[in-house]
PDB file of C-alpha atoms in Angstrom:
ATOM      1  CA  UNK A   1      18.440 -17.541 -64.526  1.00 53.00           C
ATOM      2  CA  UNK A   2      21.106 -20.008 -63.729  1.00 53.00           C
ATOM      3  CA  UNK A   3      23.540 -17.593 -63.096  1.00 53.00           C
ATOM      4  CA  UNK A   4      21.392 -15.745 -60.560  1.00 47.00           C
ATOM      5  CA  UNK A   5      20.799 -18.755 -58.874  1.00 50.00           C
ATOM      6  CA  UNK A   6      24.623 -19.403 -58.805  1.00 47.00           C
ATOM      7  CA  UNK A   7      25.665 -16.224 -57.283  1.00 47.00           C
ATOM      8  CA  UNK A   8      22.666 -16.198 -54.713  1.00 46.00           C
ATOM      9  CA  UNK A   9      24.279 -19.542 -53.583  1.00 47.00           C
ATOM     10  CA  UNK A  10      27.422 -18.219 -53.357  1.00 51.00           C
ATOM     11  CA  UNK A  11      25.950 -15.414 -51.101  1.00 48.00           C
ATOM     12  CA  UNK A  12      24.510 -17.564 -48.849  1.00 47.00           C
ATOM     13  CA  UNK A  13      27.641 -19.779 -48.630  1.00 52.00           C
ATOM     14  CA  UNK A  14      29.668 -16.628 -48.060  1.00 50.00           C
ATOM     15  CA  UNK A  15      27.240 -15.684 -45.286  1.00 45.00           C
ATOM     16  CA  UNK A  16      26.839 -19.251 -44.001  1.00 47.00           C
ATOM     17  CA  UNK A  17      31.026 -19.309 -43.768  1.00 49.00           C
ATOM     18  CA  UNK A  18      31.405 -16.137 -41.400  1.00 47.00           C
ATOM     19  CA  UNK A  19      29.487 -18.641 -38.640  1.00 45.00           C
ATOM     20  CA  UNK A  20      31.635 -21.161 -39.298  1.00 45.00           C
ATOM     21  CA  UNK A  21      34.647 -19.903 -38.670  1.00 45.00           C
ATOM     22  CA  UNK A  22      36.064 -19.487 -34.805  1.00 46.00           C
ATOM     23  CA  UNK A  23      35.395 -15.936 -33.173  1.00 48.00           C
ATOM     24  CA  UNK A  24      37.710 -14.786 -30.873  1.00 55.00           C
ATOM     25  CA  UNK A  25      37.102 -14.945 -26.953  1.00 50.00           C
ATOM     26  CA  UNK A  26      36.862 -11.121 -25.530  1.00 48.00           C
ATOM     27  CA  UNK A  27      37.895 -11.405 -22.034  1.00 51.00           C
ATOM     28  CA  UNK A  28      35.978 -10.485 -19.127  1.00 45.00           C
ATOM     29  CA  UNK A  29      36.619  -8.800 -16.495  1.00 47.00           C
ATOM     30  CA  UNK A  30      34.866  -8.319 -13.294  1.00 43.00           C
ATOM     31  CA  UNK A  31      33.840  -5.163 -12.330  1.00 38.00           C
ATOM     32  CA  UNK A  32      35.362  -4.556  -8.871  1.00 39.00           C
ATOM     33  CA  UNK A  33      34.030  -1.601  -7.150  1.00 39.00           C
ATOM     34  CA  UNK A  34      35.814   0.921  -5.008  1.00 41.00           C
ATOM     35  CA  UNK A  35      35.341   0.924  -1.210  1.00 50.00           C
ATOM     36  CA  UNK A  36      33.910   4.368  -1.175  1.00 49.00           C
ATOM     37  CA  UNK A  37      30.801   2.813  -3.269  1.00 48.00           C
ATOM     38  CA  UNK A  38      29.668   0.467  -0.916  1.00 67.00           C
ATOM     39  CA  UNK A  39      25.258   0.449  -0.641  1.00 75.00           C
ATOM     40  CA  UNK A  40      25.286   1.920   2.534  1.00 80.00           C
ATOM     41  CA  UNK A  41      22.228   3.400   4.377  1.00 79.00           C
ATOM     42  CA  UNK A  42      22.955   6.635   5.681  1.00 79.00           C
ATOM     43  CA  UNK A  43      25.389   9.401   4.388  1.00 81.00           C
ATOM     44  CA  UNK A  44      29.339   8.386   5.377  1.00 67.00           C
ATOM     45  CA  UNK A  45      29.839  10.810   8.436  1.00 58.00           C
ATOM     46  CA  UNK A  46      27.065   8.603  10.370  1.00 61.00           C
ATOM     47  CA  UNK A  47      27.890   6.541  13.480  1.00 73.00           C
ATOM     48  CA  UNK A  48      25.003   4.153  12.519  1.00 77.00           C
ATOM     49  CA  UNK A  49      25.806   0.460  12.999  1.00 79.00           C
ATOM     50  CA  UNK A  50      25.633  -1.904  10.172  1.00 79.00           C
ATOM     51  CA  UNK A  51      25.568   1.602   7.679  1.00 81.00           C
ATOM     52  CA  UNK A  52      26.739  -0.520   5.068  1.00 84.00           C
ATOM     53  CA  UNK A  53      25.541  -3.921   5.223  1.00 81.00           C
ATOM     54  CA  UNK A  54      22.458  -3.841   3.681  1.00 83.00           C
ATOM     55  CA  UNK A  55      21.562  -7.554   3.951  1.00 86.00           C
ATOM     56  CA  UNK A  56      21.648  -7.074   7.761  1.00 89.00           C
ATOM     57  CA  UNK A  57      18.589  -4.478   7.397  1.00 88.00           C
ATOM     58  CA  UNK A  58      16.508  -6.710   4.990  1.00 88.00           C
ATOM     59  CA  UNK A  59      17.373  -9.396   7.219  1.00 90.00           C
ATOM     60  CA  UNK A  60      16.031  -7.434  10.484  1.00 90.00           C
ATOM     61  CA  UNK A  61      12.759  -6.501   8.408  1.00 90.00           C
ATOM     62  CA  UNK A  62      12.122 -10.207   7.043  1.00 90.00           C
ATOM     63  CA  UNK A  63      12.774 -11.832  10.896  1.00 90.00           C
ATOM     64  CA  UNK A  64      10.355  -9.308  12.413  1.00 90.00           C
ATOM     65  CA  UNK A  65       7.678  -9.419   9.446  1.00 89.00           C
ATOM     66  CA  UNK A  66       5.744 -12.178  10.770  1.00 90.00           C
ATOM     67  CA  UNK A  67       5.653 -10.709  14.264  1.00 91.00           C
ATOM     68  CA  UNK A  68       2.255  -9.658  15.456  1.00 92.00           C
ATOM     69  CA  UNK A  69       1.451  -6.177  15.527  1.00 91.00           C
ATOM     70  CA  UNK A  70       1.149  -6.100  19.904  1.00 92.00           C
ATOM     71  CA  UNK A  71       5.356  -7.742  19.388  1.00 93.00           C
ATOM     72  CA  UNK A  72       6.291  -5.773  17.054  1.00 93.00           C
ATOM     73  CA  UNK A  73       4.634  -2.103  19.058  1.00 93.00           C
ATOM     74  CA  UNK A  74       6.651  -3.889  21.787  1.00 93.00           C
ATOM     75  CA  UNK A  75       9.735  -3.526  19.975  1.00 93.00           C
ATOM     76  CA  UNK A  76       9.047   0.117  18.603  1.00 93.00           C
ATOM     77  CA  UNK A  77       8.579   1.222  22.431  1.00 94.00           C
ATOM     78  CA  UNK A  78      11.822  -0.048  23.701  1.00 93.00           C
ATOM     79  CA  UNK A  79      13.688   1.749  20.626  1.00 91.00           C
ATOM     80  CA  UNK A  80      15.650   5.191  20.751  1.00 88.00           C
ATOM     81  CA  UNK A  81      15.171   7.920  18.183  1.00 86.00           C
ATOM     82  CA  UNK A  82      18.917   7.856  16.776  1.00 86.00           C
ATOM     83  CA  UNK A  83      19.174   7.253  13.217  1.00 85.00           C
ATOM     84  CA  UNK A  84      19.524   3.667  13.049  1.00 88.00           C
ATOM     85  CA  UNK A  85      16.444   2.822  15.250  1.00 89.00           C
ATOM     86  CA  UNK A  86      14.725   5.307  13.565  1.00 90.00           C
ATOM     87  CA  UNK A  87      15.268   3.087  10.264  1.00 90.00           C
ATOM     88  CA  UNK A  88      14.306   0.000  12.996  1.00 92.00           C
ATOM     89  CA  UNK A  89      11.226   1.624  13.888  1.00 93.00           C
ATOM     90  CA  UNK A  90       9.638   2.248  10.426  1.00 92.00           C
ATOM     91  CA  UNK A  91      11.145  -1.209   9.621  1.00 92.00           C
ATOM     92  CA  UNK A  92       9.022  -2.544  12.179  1.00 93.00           C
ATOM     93  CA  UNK A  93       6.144  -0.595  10.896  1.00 91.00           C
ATOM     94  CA  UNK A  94       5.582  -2.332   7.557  1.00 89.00           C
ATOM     95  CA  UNK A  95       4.313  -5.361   8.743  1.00 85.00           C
ATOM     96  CA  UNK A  96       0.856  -6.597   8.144  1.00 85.00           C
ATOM     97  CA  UNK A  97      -1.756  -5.531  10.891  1.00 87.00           C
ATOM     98  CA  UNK A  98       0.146  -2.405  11.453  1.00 88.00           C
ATOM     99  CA  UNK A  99      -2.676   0.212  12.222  1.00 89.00           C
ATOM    100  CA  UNK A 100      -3.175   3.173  10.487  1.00 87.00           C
ATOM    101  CA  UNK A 101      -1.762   6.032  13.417  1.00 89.00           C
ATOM    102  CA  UNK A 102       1.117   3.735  13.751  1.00 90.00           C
ATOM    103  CA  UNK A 103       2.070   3.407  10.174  1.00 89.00           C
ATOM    104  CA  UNK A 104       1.432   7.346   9.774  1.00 88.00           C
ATOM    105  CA  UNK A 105       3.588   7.546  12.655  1.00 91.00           C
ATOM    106  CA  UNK A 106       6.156   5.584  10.626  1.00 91.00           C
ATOM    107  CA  UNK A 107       5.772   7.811   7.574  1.00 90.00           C
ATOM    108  CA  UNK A 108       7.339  10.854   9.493  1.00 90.00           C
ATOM    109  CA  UNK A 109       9.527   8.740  11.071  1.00 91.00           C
ATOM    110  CA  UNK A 110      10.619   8.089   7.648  1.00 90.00           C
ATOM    111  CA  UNK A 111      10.432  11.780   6.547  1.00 89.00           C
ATOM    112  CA  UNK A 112      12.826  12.423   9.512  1.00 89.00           C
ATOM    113  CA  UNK A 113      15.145   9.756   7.877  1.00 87.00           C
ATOM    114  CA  UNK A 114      15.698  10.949   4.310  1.00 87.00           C
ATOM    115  CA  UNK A 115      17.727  13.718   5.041  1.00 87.00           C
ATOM    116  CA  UNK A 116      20.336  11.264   6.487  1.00 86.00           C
ATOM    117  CA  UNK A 117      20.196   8.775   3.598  1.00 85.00           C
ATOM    118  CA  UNK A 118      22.513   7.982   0.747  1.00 86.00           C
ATOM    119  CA  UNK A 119      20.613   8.771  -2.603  1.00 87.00           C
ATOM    120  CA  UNK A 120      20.655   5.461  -3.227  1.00 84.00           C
ATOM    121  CA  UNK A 121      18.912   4.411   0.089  1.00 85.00           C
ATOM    122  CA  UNK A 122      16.549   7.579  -0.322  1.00 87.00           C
ATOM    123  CA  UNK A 123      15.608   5.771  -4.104  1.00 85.00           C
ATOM    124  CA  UNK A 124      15.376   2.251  -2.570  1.00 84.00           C
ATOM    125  CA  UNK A 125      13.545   3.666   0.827  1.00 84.00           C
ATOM    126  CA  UNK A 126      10.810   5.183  -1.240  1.00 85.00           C
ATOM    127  CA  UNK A 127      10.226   2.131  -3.605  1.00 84.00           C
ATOM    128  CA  UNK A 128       9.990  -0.617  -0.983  1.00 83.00           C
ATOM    129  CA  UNK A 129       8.696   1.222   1.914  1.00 84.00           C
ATOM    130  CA  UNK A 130       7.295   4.707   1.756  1.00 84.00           C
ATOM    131  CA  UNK A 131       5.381   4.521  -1.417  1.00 86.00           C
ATOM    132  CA  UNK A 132       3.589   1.443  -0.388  1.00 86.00           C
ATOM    133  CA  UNK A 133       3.124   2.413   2.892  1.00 86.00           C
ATOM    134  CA  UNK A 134       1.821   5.685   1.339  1.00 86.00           C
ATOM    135  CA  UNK A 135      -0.877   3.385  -0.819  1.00 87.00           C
ATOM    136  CA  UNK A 136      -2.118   1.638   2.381  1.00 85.00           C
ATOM    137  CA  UNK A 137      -2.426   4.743   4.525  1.00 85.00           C
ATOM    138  CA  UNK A 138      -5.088   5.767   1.631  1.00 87.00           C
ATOM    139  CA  UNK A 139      -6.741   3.217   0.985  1.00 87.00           C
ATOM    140  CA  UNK A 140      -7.298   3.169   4.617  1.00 86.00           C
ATOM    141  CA  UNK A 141      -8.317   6.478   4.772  1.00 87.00           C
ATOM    142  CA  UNK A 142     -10.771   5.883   1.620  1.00 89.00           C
ATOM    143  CA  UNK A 143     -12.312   3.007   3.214  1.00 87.00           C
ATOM    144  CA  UNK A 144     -13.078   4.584   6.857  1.00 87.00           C
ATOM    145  CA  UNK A 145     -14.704   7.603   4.734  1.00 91.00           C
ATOM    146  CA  UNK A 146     -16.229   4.974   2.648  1.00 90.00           C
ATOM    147  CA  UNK A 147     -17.696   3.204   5.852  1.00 91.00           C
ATOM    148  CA  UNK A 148     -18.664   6.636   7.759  1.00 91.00           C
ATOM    149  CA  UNK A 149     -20.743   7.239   4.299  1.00 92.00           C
ATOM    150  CA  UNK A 150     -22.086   3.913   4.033  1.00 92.00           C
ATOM    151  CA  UNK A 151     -23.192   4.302   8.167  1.00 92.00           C
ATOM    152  CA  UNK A 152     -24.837   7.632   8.052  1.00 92.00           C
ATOM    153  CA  UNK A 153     -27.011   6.216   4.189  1.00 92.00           C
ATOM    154  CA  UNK A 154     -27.849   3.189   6.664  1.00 92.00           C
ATOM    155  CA  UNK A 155     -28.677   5.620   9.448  1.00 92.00           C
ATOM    156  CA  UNK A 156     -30.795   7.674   6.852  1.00 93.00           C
ATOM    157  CA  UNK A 157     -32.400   4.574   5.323  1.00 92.00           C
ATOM    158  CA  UNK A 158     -33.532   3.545   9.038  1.00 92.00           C
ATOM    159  CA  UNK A 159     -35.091   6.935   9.493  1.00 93.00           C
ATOM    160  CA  UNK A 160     -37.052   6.773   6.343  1.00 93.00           C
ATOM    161  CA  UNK A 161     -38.504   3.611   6.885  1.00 94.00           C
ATOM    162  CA  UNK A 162     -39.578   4.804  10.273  1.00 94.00           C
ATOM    163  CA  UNK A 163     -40.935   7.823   8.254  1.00 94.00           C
ATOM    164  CA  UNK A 164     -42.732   5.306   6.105  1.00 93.00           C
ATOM    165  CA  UNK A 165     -44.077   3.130   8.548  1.00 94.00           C
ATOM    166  CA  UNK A 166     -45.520   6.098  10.279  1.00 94.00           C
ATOM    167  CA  UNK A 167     -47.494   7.681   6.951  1.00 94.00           C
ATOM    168  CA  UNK A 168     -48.808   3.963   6.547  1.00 94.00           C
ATOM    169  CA  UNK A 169     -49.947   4.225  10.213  1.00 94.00           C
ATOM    170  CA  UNK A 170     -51.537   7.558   9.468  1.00 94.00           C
ATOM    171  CA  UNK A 171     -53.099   6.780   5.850  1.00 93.00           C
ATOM    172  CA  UNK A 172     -54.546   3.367   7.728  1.00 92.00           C
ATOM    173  CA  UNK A 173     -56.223   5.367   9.963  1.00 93.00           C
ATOM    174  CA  UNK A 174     -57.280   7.947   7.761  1.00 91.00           C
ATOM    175  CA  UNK A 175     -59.163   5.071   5.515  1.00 91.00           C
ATOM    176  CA  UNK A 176     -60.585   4.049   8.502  1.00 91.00           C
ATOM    177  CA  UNK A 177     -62.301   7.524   9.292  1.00 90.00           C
ATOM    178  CA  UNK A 178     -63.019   7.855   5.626  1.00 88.00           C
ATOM    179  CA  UNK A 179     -65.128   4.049   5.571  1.00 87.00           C
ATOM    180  CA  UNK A 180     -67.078   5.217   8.776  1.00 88.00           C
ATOM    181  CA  UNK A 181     -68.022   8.169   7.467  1.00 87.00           C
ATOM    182  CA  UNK A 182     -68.925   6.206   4.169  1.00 85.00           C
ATOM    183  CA  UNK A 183     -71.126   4.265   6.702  1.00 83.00           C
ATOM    184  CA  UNK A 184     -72.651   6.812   8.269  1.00 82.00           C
ATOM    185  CA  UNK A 185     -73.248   8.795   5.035  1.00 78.00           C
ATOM    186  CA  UNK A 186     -75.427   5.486   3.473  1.00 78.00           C
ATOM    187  CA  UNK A 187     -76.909   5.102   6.570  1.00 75.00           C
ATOM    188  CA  UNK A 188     -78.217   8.317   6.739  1.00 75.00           C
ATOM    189  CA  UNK A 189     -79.527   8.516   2.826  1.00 69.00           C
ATOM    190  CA  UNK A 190     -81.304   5.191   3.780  1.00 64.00           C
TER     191      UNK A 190
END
């Protein structure tokens, strides 16, 4: 027993001993990328301005986020349809209050985009933008169905009570004829 405690120790010393001792430093180097693989926007034959500057996009969509929707429809109106205020315009589109024909609108606008886009931009365009957009436009669409349906049940509900105040009316007067001719029927066995 004592030697199995012995050369258990010594294991654990052994192990312990590999920590102690100094690794060596593995250098790092930076990753530098290439020119060529720049994020840009839109494919590399395209005359667009700020292609690859990507902050200067995100920056033009955070500065006209908290626009209202009348500024922002302002905006859309005095744009072009080249490719870069095509990107502006659906940019401009995101924003909260947008209404449902507009942000459609900016949907195909989009569409009209992708084929100009950088896979990259196509990936990133569809996860911050299109998909969500996408989301809203049906749960729009769900809840104007869902209020048409909820109108016309209302519409029907008002009709029905009508309906049902009217049979009261009738069954009221119905009792009525029914008691006088109760009255007239003692009367006359009388």
């Amino acid at each position: 027993m004592k030697k199995l405690t012995l050369l258990l120790l010594g294991c654990f010393i052994g192990l312990a001993g590999c920590e102690i001792t100094p690794k060596e430093a593995v250098p790092v180097t930076p990753i530098i990328l290439p020119e060529q693989n720049k994020f840009c926007l839109f494919v590399a034959d395209s005359a667009v301005e700020h292609n690859c500057e990507l902050t200067y996009w995100l920056d033009f969509w955070v500065e006209h986020d908290t626009l209202s929707w009348t500024q922002r429809k302002e905006l859309i109106n005095q744009l072009g349809d080249s490719t870069g205020e095509l990107m502006k315009k659906v940019l401009l589109s995101q924003g909260k209050g947008t209404p449902y024909q507009n942000r459609l609108r900016a949907q195909g606008w989009a569409d009209d985009l992708i084929p100009s886009l950088t896979e990259q931009m196509k990936q990133l365009l569809f996860v911050l933008v299109y998909r969500p957009s996408q989301e809203l436009l049906e749960f729009e669409s769900a809840l104007t169905i869902l209020t048409r349906m909820n109108t016309n049940q209302s519409k029907e509900l008002d009709v029905q009570q009508q309906r049902l105040f009217e049979q009261q009316q009738q069954i009221d007067q119905l009792l009525k004829i029914e008691a006088s001719m109760m009255e007239k029927k003692e009367g006359i066995s009388q």
